[in-house]
Short mmCIF file of C-alpha atoms in Angstrom, two decimals:
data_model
loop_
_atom_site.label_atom_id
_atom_site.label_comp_id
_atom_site.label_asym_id
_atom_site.label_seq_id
_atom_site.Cartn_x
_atom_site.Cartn_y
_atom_site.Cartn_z
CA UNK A 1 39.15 6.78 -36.49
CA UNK A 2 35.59 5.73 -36.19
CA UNK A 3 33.27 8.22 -33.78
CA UNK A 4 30.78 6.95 -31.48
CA UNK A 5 27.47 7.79 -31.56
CA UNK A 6 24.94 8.31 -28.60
CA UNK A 7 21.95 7.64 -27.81
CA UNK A 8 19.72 10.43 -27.76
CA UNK A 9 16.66 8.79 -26.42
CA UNK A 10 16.65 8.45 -22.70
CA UNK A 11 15.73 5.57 -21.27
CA UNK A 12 14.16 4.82 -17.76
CA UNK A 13 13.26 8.01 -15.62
CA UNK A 14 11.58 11.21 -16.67
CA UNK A 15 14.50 13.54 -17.80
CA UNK A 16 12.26 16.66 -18.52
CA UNK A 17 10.88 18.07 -21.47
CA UNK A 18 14.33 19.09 -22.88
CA UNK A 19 14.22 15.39 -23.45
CA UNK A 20 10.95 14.54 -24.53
CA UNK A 21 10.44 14.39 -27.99
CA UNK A 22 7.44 14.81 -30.22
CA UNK A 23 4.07 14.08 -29.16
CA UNK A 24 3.16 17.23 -28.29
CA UNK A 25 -0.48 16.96 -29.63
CA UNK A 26 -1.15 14.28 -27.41
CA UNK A 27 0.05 16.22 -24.57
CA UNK A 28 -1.89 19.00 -25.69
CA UNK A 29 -4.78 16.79 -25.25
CA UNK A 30 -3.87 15.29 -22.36
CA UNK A 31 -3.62 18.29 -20.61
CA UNK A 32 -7.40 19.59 -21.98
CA UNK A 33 -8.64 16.32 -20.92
CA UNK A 34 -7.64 16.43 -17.51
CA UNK A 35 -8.02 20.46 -16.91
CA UNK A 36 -11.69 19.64 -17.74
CA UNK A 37 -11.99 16.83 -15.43
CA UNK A 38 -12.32 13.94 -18.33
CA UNK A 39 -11.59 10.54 -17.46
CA UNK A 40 -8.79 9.08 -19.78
CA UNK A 41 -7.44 5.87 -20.69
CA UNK A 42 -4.33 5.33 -22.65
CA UNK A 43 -3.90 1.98 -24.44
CA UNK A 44 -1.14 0.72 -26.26
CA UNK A 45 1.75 -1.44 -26.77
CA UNK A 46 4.71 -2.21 -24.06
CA UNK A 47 7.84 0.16 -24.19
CA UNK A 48 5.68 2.86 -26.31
CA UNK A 49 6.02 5.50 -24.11
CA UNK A 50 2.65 5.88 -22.30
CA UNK A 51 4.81 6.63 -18.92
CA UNK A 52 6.79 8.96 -20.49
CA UNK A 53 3.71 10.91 -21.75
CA UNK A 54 2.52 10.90 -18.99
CA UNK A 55 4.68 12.28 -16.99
CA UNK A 56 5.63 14.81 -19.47
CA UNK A 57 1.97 16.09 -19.37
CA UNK A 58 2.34 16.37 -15.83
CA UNK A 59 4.53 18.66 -16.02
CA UNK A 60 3.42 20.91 -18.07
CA UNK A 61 2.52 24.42 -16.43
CA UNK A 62 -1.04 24.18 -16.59
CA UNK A 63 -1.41 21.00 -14.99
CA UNK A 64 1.82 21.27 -12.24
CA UNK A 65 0.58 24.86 -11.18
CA UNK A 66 -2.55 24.04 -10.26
CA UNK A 67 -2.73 20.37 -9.14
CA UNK A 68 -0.58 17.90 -6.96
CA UNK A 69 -0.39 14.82 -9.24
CA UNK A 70 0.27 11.35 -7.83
CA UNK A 71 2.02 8.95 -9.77
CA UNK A 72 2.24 5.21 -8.35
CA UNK A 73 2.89 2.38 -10.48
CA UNK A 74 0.55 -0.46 -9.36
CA UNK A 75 2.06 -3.11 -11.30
CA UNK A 76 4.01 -4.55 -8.18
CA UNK A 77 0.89 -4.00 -5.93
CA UNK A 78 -0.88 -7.67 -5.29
CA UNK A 79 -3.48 -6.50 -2.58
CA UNK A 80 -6.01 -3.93 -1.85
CA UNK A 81 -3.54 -3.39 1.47
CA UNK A 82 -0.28 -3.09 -0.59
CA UNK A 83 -2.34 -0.55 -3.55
CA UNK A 84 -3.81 1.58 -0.46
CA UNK A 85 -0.09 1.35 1.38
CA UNK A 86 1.52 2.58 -2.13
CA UNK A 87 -0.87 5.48 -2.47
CA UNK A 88 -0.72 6.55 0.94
CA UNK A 89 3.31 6.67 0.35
CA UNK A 90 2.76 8.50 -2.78
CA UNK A 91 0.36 11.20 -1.68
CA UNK A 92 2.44 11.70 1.69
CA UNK A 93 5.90 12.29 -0.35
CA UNK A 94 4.28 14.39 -2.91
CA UNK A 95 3.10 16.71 -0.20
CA UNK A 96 5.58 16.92 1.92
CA UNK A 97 7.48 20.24 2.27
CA UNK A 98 11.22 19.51 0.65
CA UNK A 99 12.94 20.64 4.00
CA UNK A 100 10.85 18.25 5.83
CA UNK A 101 11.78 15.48 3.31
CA UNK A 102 15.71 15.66 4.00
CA UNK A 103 14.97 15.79 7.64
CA UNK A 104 13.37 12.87 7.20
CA UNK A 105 15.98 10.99 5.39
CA UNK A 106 18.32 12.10 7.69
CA UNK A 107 16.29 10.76 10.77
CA UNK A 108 16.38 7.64 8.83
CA UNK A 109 20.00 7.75 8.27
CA UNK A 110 20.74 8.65 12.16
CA UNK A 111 18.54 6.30 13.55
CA UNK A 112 19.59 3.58 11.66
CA UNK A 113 23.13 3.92 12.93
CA UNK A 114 24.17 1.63 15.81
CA UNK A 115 26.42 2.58 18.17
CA UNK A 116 28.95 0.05 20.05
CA UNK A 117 30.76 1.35 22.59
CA UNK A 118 34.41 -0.69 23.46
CA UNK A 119 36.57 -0.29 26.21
CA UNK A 120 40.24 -2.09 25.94
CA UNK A 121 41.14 -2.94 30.12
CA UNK A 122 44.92 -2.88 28.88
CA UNK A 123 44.71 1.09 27.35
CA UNK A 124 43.17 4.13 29.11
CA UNK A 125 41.23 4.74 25.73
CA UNK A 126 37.54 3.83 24.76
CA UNK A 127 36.59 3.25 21.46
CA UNK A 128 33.16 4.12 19.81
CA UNK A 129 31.75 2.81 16.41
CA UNK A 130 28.83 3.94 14.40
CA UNK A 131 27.96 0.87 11.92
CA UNK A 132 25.08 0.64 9.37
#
């Protein structure tokens, strides 16, 4: 009987650091750099893991306890309008208490509802729908 193996790499979203392998020198540095207010550029190839570093270092204890960090991708941004709108997002989500965020959702959720009220003339019932 052959066995299957899995993939132990993760790929797409942050999964935490349980997940996050190696690199912990350059995290190390990445959070000196930005505790000390250093302006940092990371360069290297596609699908290397710069995102993932990232957001690893950002969540490392001395960098999520003491700043809110804003993470917007700016790839998909073509305008000055569309980069401002996407920050603006960013910064208001981040910030946002998490009880206020599922009251949110839920607003969105209720008021995208639409009711349609039906009454049939040949039954003495009425009929109400909620659709999406």
């Amino acid at each position: 009987m052959k066995s299957i193996q899995v993939n132990p790499f993760i790929i797409g979203a942050y999964a935490g650091s349980h997940y996050f392998c190696d690199c912990e020198r350059e995290t190390d540095e990445l959070v000196q750099d930005l505790t000390n207010v250093r302006n940092v550029v990371l360069v290297a190839q596609r699908r290397m893991g710069k995102t993932g570093l990232l957001l690893h270092t950002f969540h490392q204890e001395k960098i999520s306890k003491h700043y809110n960090v804003f993470f917007i991708d700016i790839f998909a941004t073509a305008s000055v309008r569309e980069f401002v709108y996407a920050f603006g997002n960013a910064i208001i989500d981040q910030l946002k208490p998490r009880d206020r965020k599922f009251l949110d959702r839920f607003l969105q959720i209720i008021t995208s509802l639409r009711p349609a009220a039906y009454t049939d003339t040949t039954l003495p019932e009425r009929t109400l729908h909620l659709c999406r």
